[in-house]
Amino acid sequence: MSFGDINRVNTNLQALSSQYSLNKINSRLADNQLKLSTGLRINKAEDDAAGFSIASKLSGRIAGLEQASRNVGDAKSMLDVAESGINSIMDIMVEMKSKATQGANGTLGATERGYIKDQIESLGAEIDSIVDSTTFQGTDLLKGTTDVSGTFGTNDNNVGTQVGDGLAHEGISLTFQVGEGSADTKTVELMDMSVDNLFESSGGGTLTLAGSAASDFNSFLDEIDNAINRVATNTNQMGIDQNSLSIRQENLSQQVTSNSAARSRIQDADFAKIQSESVKLQIMQQTATSALAQANTSPQAVLGFLGG
């Protein structure tokens, strides 16, 4: 922008030019101060439209990944609770196996076997007590459902079975959101571990041995072995699922780090560069202010023409 003739007073073109330059410098300096205060190179879409759009998408993805990681942590906590209950049930079944093996021995009398029978049946009640108390956020983890039609099928995890009470027992299926996409889910199945589902000698929630003879205990040994095997199989699958969740959680952590780095390269401010530019702008601001002051005083030279 050219400077005007200082002999013209009505329009001070020098002052206008200096003011325009000073306003531009002040605007740039204010933008730099905003970037330094927020730590962001892009604070609004007009700073970098494409960069702002990409950074916003990355922010959304990072938020989803971080929540997914928390979801996986909650899922692992839920399965830890289930595992604790299963381990307690397994301990009880091991004790039942020991008692049944003792009762099958011919050295015992009817009275002693009666005591052992009572102990085993009492342990069965303890299993259902553990099943009832193994919950997470109001969800029963080891208590399935029954169907009088008996339509539930079996699967590799022994989740759906038909045992003691003649009803089909369906375990629970837990679906966890383990990623930021709609398809990123993980399903874990837990079998019904009530005594009705574990033992043929059970019905209506009560474990009842056929009798207290040695042959009755001998027959029960097959039941307890079958129950232990089924629980062990389901526990093995749950362990595989837990390991899968741990791997997923580590992967999510890496994805959060990678996406955060990508967003940082696009959106974050380079403090050294901005501070250096700010120092330059401050010097230019002082120069422009001085130039404006001089431009404002220049028209006073016209007074010399009016002197007498």
XYZ file of C-alpha atoms in Angstrom:
308
model
C 0.000 0.000 0.000
C 1.500 3.326 -1.051
C 1.904 6.272 1.257
C 0.019 9.467 0.511
C 1.236 13.001 0.213
C 1.838 14.437 3.682
C 0.632 17.781 2.371
C -2.923 16.398 2.360
C -4.457 16.482 5.828
C -8.037 15.371 5.309
C -7.049 11.752 4.569
C -3.903 10.552 6.333
C -2.949 7.630 4.108
C 0.259 7.027 6.037
C -1.701 6.568 9.265
C -4.226 4.312 7.591
C -1.510 2.096 6.141
C 0.290 1.884 9.471
C -2.963 1.098 11.280
C -3.793 -1.657 8.782
C -0.371 -3.225 9.243
C -0.637 -2.951 13.026
C -4.064 -4.624 13.048
C -2.733 -7.568 11.009
C 0.214 -7.952 13.368
C -2.044 -7.783 16.441
C -4.359 -10.413 14.930
C -1.481 -12.807 14.237
C -0.038 -12.163 17.678
C -3.406 -12.904 19.301
C -3.635 -16.188 17.347
C -0.183 -17.162 18.549
C -1.083 -16.350 22.144
C -4.187 -18.535 21.812
C -2.101 -21.405 20.436
C 0.386 -21.046 23.284
C -2.377 -20.964 25.900
C -4.243 -24.015 24.505
C -1.236 -25.952 23.230
C -3.067 -26.485 19.929
C -2.071 -25.362 16.461
C -5.648 -25.836 15.291
C -8.257 -24.311 17.599
C -11.040 -23.796 15.062
C -11.903 -24.991 11.600
C -10.644 -21.831 9.895
C -7.127 -22.470 11.227
C -6.878 -25.610 9.067
C -10.157 -27.022 7.762
C -8.783 -30.402 6.658
C -6.603 -30.780 9.743
C -9.492 -29.868 12.042
C -11.709 -32.516 10.411
C -9.053 -35.242 10.627
C -8.190 -34.363 14.234
C -11.879 -34.447 15.212
C -12.265 -37.930 13.732
C -9.147 -39.102 15.535
C -10.477 -37.654 18.806
C -13.692 -39.624 18.373
C -11.781 -42.813 17.679
C -9.473 -42.300 20.647
C -12.459 -41.772 22.957
C -13.997 -45.016 21.680
C -10.747 -46.947 22.095
C -10.226 -45.653 25.627
C -13.759 -46.652 26.629
C -13.314 -50.040 24.967
C -10.188 -50.560 27.057
C -12.202 -49.782 30.186
C -14.893 -52.188 28.963
C -12.301 -54.934 28.628
C -11.110 -54.209 32.162
C -14.680 -54.520 33.434
C -15.118 -57.761 31.475
C -11.971 -59.204 33.040
C -13.229 -58.188 36.471
C -16.540 -59.922 35.790
C -14.809 -63.115 34.691
C -12.522 -62.940 37.731
C -15.615 -62.991 39.928
C -16.996 -65.939 37.962
C -13.661 -67.753 38.191
C -13.571 -67.276 41.945
C -17.000 -68.902 42.261
C -16.037 -71.728 39.884
C -12.860 -72.446 41.835
C -14.868 -72.708 45.039
C -17.322 -75.088 43.351
C -14.450 -77.159 41.992
C -12.948 -77.409 45.484
C -16.295 -78.664 46.789
C -16.600 -81.243 44.002
C -13.075 -82.488 44.715
C -14.101 -82.942 48.347
C -17.269 -84.734 47.191
C -15.120 -87.038 45.077
C -13.018 -87.835 48.110
C -16.114 -88.523 50.233
C -17.727 -90.673 47.521
C -14.509 -92.687 47.177
C -14.481 -93.192 50.931
C -18.142 -94.244 50.970
C -17.563 -96.785 48.184
C -15.051 -98.642 50.342
C -16.355 -101.905 51.797
C -14.698 -101.356 55.179
C -17.410 -98.930 56.293
C -20.691 -99.776 57.922
C -24.144 -98.442 57.026
C -24.023 -95.809 59.773
C -20.709 -94.393 58.597
C -21.891 -94.331 55.016
C -25.021 -92.485 56.143
C -22.830 -89.784 57.646
C -20.858 -89.511 54.409
C -24.083 -89.341 52.371
C -25.287 -86.439 54.515
C -21.986 -84.654 54.050
C -22.093 -85.022 50.270
C -25.683 -83.783 50.069
C -24.774 -80.845 52.303
C -21.896 -80.000 49.970
C -24.394 -79.979 47.104
C -26.362 -77.282 48.929
C -23.138 -75.293 49.300
C -22.658 -75.390 45.530
C -26.043 -73.781 44.944
C -25.248 -71.215 47.643
C -22.077 -70.239 45.778
C -24.008 -70.097 42.490
C -26.551 -67.728 44.064
C -23.869 -65.416 45.473
C -21.652 -65.233 42.386
C -22.966 -62.051 40.795
C -21.544 -58.947 39.144
C -23.537 -55.719 38.912
C -26.746 -57.675 39.488
C -25.945 -60.326 36.848
C -25.937 -63.975 37.933
C -22.780 -65.457 36.453
C -23.172 -69.139 37.260
C -26.956 -69.489 37.297
C -28.489 -70.357 33.957
C -32.068 -70.867 32.863
C -34.194 -73.959 32.360
C -36.652 -74.882 29.647
C -39.369 -77.479 30.171
C -39.373 -78.195 26.436
C -35.790 -79.377 26.628
C -34.906 -77.637 23.377
C -31.539 -76.259 24.444
C -28.722 -78.045 22.669
C -25.231 -78.896 23.825
C -22.075 -77.210 22.625
C -18.332 -77.533 23.036
C -18.403 -75.598 26.287
C -21.135 -77.774 27.807
C -23.207 -74.647 28.300
C -26.514 -76.133 27.250
C -27.177 -79.513 28.898
C -29.904 -81.693 30.299
C -28.974 -83.568 33.457
C -30.510 -84.200 36.849
C -33.974 -82.673 36.805
C -34.849 -83.672 33.241
C -34.967 -80.041 32.126
C -32.710 -78.348 29.594
C -30.248 -76.018 31.335
C -28.915 -73.057 29.401
C -25.864 -71.199 30.658
C -25.428 -67.466 30.280
C -23.889 -65.687 27.317
C -22.001 -62.449 27.990
C -21.261 -60.081 25.104
C -18.632 -57.408 25.677
C -17.935 -54.332 23.535
C -14.167 -54.588 23.165
C -13.530 -52.071 20.388
C -14.717 -48.779 18.933
C -16.537 -50.425 16.031
C -19.950 -52.071 16.054
C -18.429 -55.437 15.107
C -15.798 -55.341 17.853
C -17.511 -57.631 20.333
C -16.453 -60.647 22.373
C -18.896 -63.293 23.567
C -18.135 -65.473 26.581
C -20.325 -68.379 27.638
C -20.569 -69.668 31.197
C -22.341 -72.900 32.023
C -25.095 -73.281 34.570
C -23.329 -74.673 37.630
C -26.336 -75.413 39.782
C -26.521 -78.912 41.262
C -29.517 -79.659 39.044
C -27.310 -79.169 36.006
C -24.201 -80.872 37.392
C -25.603 -84.053 38.913
C -28.131 -86.631 37.785
C -28.891 -87.308 41.447
C -30.267 -83.805 41.852
C -33.727 -82.363 41.365
C -35.450 -79.226 42.536
C -32.161 -77.770 43.728
C -31.374 -80.642 46.094
C -28.645 -83.215 45.655
C -29.954 -86.610 46.836
C -27.950 -89.810 46.587
C -29.946 -92.947 45.754
C -28.866 -94.638 48.985
C -26.001 -95.170 51.379
C -24.769 -98.526 50.118
C -21.242 -98.901 48.737
C -22.701 -99.392 45.249
C -24.570 -96.077 45.518
C -21.339 -94.243 46.241
C -19.625 -96.160 43.467
C -22.289 -95.023 40.988
C -22.001 -91.449 42.244
C -18.291 -91.493 41.419
C -19.182 -91.479 37.726
C -21.480 -88.508 38.283
C -18.894 -86.482 40.139
C -16.211 -87.297 37.544
C -18.532 -86.172 34.754
C -19.373 -82.957 36.627
C -15.697 -82.193 37.284
C -14.835 -82.773 33.630
C -17.621 -80.482 32.415
C -16.688 -77.692 34.820
C -13.003 -78.085 33.923
C -13.837 -77.840 30.214
C -15.853 -74.654 30.713
C -13.139 -73.217 32.967
C -10.521 -73.938 30.330
C -12.546 -72.037 27.729
C -13.049 -69.158 30.148
C -9.286 -69.012 30.680
C -8.814 -68.804 26.912
C -11.352 -65.977 26.788
C -9.608 -64.148 29.642
C -6.284 -64.386 27.832
C -7.945 -63.105 24.667
C -9.292 -60.110 26.592
C -5.829 -59.376 28.014
C -4.354 -59.391 24.503
C -7.172 -57.146 23.295
C -6.571 -54.694 26.145
C -2.871 -54.445 25.272
C -3.747 -53.905 21.616
C -6.233 -51.178 22.536
C -3.569 -49.419 24.581
C -1.228 -49.444 21.576
C -3.980 -48.136 19.300
C -4.744 -45.283 21.694
C -1.057 -44.345 21.714
C -0.757 -44.511 17.907
C -3.904 -42.480 17.257
C -2.976 -39.917 19.903
C 0.417 -39.477 18.237
C -1.261 -38.990 14.849
C -3.643 -36.401 16.280
C -0.772 -34.634 18.027
C 1.193 -34.272 14.790
C -1.831 -32.678 13.146
C -3.321 -30.541 15.909
C -0.738 -29.795 18.593
C 1.275 -26.583 18.576
C 5.036 -26.401 18.072
C 5.872 -24.180 21.045
C 9.397 -23.317 19.906
C 8.232 -22.237 16.463
C 5.249 -20.248 17.746
C 7.257 -18.536 20.467
C 9.923 -17.508 17.942
C 7.248 -16.097 15.666
C 5.661 -14.281 18.595
C 8.953 -12.546 19.407
C 9.213 -11.421 15.772
C 5.604 -10.199 15.819
C 6.172 -8.266 19.037
C 9.079 -6.434 17.420
C 6.959 -5.746 14.346
C 4.160 -4.575 16.633
C 6.449 -2.035 18.269
C 7.698 -0.854 14.869
C 4.184 -0.515 13.474
C 3.085 1.390 16.574
C 5.982 3.797 16.158
C 5.207 4.211 12.456
C 1.567 4.968 13.274
C 2.603 7.566 15.819
C 4.838 9.262 13.267
C 2.110 9.119 10.622
C -0.315 10.781 12.989
C 2.086 13.660 13.646
C 3.166 14.174 9.999
C 0.204 16.397 9.017
C 1.323 18.916 11.605
C 4.031 19.901 9.111
C 1.316 21.676 7.119
C 1.165 24.264 9.895
C 4.462 25.572 8.583
C 2.741 26.744 5.454
C 0.284 28.722 7.526
C 2.800 30.575 9.587
C 2.912 34.279 9.181
